PDB file of C-alpha atoms in Angstrom:
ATOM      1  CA  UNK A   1     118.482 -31.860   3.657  1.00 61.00           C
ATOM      2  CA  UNK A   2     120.396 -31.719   0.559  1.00 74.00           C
ATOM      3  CA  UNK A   3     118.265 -30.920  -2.525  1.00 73.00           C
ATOM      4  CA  UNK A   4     118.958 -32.640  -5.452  1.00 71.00           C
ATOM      5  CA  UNK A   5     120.349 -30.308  -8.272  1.00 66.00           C
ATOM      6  CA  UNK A   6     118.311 -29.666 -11.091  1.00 66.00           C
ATOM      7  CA  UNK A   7     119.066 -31.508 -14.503  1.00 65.00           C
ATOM      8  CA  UNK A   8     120.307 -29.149 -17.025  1.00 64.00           C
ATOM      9  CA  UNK A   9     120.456 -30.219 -20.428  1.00 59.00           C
ATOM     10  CA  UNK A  10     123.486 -28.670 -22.845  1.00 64.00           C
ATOM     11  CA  UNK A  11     121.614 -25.698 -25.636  1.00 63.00           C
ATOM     12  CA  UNK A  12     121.287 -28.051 -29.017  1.00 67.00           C
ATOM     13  CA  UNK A  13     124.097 -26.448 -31.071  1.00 77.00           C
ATOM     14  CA  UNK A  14     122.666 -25.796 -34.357  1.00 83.00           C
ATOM     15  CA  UNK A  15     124.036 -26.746 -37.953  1.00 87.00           C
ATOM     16  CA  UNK A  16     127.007 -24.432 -39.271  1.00 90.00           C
ATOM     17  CA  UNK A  17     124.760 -24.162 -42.475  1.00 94.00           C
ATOM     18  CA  UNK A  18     121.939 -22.524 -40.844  1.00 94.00           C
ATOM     19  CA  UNK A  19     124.407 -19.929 -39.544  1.00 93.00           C
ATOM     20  CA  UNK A  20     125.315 -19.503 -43.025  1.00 96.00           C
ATOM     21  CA  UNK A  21     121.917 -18.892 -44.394  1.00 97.00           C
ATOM     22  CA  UNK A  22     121.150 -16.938 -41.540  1.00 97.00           C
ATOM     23  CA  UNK A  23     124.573 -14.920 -42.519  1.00 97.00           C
ATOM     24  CA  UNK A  24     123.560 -14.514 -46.002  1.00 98.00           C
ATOM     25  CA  UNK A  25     119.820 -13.459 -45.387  1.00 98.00           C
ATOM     26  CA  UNK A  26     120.480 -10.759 -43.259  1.00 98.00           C
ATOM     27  CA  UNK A  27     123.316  -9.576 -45.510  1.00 98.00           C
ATOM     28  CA  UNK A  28     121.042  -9.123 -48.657  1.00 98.00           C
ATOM     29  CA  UNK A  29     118.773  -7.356 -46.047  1.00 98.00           C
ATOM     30  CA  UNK A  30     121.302  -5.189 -45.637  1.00 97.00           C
ATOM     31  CA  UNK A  31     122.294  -4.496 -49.137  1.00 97.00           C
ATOM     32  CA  UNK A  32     118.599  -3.576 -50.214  1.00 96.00           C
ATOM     33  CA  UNK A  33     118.581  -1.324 -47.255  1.00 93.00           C
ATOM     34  CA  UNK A  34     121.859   0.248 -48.342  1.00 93.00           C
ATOM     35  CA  UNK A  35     120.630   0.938 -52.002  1.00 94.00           C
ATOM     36  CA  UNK A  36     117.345   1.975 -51.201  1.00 93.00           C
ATOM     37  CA  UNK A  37     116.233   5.586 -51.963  1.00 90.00           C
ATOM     38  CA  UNK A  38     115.984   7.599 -48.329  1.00 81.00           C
ATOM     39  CA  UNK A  39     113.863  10.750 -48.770  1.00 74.00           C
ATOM     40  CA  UNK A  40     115.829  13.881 -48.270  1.00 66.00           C
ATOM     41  CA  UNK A  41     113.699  14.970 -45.105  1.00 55.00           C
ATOM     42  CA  UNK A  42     114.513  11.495 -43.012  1.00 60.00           C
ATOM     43  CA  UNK A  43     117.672  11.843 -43.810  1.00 62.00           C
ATOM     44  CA  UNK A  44     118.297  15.275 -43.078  1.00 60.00           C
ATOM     45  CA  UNK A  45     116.884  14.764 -39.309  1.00 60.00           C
ATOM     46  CA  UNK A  46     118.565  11.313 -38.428  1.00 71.00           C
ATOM     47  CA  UNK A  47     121.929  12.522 -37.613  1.00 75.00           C
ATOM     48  CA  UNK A  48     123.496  10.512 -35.163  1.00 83.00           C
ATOM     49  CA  UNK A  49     121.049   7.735 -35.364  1.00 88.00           C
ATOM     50  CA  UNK A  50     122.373   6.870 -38.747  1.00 87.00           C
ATOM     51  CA  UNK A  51     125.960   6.261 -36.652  1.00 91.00           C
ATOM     52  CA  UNK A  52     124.027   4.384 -34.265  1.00 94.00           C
ATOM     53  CA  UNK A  53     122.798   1.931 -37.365  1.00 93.00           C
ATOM     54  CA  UNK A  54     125.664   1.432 -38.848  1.00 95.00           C
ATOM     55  CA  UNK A  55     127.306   0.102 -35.627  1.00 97.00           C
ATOM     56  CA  UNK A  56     124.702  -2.378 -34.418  1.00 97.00           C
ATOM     57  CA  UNK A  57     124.156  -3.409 -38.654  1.00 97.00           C
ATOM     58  CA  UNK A  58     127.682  -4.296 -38.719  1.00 97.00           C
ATOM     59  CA  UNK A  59     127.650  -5.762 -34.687  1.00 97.00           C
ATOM     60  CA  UNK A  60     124.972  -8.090 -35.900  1.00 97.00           C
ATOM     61  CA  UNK A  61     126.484  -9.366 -38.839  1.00 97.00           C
ATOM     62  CA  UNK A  62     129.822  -9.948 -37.575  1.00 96.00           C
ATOM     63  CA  UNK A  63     128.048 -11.876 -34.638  1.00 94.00           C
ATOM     64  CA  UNK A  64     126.133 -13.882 -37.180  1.00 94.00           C
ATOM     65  CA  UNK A  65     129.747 -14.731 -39.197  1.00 95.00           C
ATOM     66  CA  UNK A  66     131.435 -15.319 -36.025  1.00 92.00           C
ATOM     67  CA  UNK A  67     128.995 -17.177 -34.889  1.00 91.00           C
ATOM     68  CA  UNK A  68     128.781 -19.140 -38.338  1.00 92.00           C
ATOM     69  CA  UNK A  69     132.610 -19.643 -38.262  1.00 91.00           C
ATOM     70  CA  UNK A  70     132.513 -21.267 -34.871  1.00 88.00           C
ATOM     71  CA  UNK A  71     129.828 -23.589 -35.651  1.00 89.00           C
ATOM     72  CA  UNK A  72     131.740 -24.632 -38.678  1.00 90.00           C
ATOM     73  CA  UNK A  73     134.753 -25.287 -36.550  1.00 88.00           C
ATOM     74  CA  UNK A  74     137.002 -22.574 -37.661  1.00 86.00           C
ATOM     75  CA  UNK A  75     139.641 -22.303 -35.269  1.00 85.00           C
ATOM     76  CA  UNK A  76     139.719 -18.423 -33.577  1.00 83.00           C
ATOM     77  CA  UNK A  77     143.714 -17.731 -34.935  1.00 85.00           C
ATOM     78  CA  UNK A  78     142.012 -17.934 -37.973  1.00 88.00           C
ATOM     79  CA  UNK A  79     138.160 -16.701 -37.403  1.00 88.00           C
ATOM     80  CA  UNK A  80     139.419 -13.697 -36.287  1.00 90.00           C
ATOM     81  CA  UNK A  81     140.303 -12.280 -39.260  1.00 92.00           C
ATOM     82  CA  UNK A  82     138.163 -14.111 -41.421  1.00 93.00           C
ATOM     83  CA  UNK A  83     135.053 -12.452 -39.651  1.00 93.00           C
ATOM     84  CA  UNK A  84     136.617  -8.732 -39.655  1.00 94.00           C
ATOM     85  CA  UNK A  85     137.377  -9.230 -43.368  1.00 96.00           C
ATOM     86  CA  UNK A  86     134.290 -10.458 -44.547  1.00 96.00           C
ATOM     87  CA  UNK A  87     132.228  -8.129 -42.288  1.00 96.00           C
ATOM     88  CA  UNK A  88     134.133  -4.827 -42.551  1.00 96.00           C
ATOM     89  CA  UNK A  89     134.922  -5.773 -46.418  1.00 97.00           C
ATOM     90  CA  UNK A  90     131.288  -6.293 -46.687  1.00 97.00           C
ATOM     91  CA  UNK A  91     130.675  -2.577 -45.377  1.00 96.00           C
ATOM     92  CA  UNK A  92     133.295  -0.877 -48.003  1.00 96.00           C
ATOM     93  CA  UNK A  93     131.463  -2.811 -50.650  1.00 97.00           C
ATOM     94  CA  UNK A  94     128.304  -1.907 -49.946  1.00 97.00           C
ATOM     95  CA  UNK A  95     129.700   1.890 -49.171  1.00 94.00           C
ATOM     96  CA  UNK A  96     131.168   1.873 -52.290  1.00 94.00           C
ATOM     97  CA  UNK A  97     128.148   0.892 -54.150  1.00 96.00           C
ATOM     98  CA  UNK A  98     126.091   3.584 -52.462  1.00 94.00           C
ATOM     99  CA  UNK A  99     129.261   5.640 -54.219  1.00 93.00           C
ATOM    100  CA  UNK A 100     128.001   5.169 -57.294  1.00 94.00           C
ATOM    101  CA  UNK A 101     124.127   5.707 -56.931  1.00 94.00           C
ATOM    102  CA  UNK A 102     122.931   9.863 -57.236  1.00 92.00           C
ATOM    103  CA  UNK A 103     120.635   9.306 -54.412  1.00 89.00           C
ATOM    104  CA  UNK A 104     123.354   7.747 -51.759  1.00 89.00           C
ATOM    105  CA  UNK A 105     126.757   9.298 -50.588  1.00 87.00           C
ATOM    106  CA  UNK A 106     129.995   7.091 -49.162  1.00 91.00           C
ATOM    107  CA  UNK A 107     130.759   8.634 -45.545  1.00 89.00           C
ATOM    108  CA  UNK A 108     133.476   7.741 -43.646  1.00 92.00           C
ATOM    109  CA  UNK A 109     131.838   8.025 -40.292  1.00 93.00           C
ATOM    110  CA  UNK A 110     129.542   5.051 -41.892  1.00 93.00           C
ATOM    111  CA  UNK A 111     132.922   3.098 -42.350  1.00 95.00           C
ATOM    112  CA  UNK A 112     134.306   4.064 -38.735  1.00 96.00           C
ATOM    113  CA  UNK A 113     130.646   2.721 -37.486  1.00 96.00           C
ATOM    114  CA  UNK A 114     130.979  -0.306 -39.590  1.00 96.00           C
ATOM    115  CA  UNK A 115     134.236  -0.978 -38.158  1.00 97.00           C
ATOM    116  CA  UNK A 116     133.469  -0.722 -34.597  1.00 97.00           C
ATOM    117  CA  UNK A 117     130.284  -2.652 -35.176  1.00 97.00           C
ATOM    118  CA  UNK A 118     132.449  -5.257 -36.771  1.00 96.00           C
ATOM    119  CA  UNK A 119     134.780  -5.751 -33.751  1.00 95.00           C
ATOM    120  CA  UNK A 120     131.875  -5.661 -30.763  1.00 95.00           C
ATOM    121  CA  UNK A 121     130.164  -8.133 -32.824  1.00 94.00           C
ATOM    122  CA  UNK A 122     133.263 -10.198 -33.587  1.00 91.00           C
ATOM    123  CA  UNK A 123     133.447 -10.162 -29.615  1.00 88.00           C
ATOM    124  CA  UNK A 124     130.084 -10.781 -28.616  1.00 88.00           C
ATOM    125  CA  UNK A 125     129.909 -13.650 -30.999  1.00 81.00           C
ATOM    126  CA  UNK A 126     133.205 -15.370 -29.639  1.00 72.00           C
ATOM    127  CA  UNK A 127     132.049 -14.894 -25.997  1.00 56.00           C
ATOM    128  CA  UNK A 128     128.877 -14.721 -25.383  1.00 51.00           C
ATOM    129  CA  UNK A 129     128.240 -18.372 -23.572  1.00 47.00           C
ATOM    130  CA  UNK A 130     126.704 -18.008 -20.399  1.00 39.00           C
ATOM    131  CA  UNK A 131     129.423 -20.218 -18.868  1.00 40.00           C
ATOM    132  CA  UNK A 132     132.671 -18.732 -18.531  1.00 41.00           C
ATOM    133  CA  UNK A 133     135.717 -19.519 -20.417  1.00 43.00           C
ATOM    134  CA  UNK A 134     137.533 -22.483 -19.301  1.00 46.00           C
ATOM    135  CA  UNK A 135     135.489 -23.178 -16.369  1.00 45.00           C
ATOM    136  CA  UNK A 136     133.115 -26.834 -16.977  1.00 50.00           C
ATOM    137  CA  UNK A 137     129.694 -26.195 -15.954  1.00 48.00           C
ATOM    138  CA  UNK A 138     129.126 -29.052 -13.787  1.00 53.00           C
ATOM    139  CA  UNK A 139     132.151 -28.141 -11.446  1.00 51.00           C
ATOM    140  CA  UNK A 140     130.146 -24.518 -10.833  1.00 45.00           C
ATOM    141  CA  UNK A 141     129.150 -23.989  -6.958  1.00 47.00           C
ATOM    142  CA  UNK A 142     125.228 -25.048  -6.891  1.00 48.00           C
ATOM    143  CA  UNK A 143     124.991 -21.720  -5.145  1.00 43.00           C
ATOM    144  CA  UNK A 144     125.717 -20.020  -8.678  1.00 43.00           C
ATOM    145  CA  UNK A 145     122.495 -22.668 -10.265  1.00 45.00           C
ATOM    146  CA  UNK A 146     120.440 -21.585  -7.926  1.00 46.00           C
ATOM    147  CA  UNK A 147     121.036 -24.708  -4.729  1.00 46.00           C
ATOM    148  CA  UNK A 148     122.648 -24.064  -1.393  1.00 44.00           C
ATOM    149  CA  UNK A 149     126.504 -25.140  -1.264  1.00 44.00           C
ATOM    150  CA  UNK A 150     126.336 -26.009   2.606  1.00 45.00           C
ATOM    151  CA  UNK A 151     123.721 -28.919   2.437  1.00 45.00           C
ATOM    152  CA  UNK A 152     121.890 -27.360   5.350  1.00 46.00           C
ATOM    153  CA  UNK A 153     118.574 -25.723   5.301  1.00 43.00           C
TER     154      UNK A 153
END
């Protein structure tokens, strides 16, 4: 016999302005943790963790802006480059502060990093529904949620 398919009820989008203040909190996270004092011995060993920081930093805050820019109903031609400016212009300004503190250095592997952080992020953020693009949930195969397709047991 056929089972009957399981409700599913849509994910409750949230506000555009709690993306934003989400946005914003974890950016001033990130510019205390880019003009805080790092003891010469960390980072003397971290090598190509620091990289690895940069890149998922950046990642998460462009996912957060893209993510913020969708929920406010920016259309992509446009949230595109909205997201890469304010994310990757948000690295150089923060690199360039660290310029002008004695205890931090601008490197331009940092900027690469925040770059390519920027860009996966911008990605993830645009795609990163469960359901495919352009295909309506409720026309999936039940085999796909989990039911048989043939009606036979």
């Amino acid at each position: 016999p056929n089972r009957p398919r399981p409700q599913t009820h849509p994910r409750p989008r949230r506000p555009a302005s709690w993306w934003w203040r989400l946005t914003a909190t974890y950016a001033a996270a990130m510019a205390l943790g880019a003009v805080a004092p790092i003891p010469s011995a960390v980072s003397a060993g971290v090598g190509w963790l620091d990289t690895a920081a940069h890149v998922c930093e950046y990642l998460l805050l462009a996912w957060c802006v893209s993510r913020a820019a969708r929920a406010t109903g920016l259309q992509p031609a446009r949230a595109v480059p909205a997201v890469l400016l304010l994310s990757v212009g948000y690295g150089v300004l923060l690199e360039g502060v660290q310029g002008w503190l004695p205890y931090r250095a601008v490197e331009g592997v940092d900027l690469l990093a925040n770059v390519l952080g920027a860009c996966v992020g911008l990605w993830l953020g645009r795609w990163n529904d469960l359901t495919p693009v352009g295909i309506d949930p409720s026309t999936r195969p039940t085999a796909l949620a989990g039911g048989s397709r043939s009606g036979s047991s």
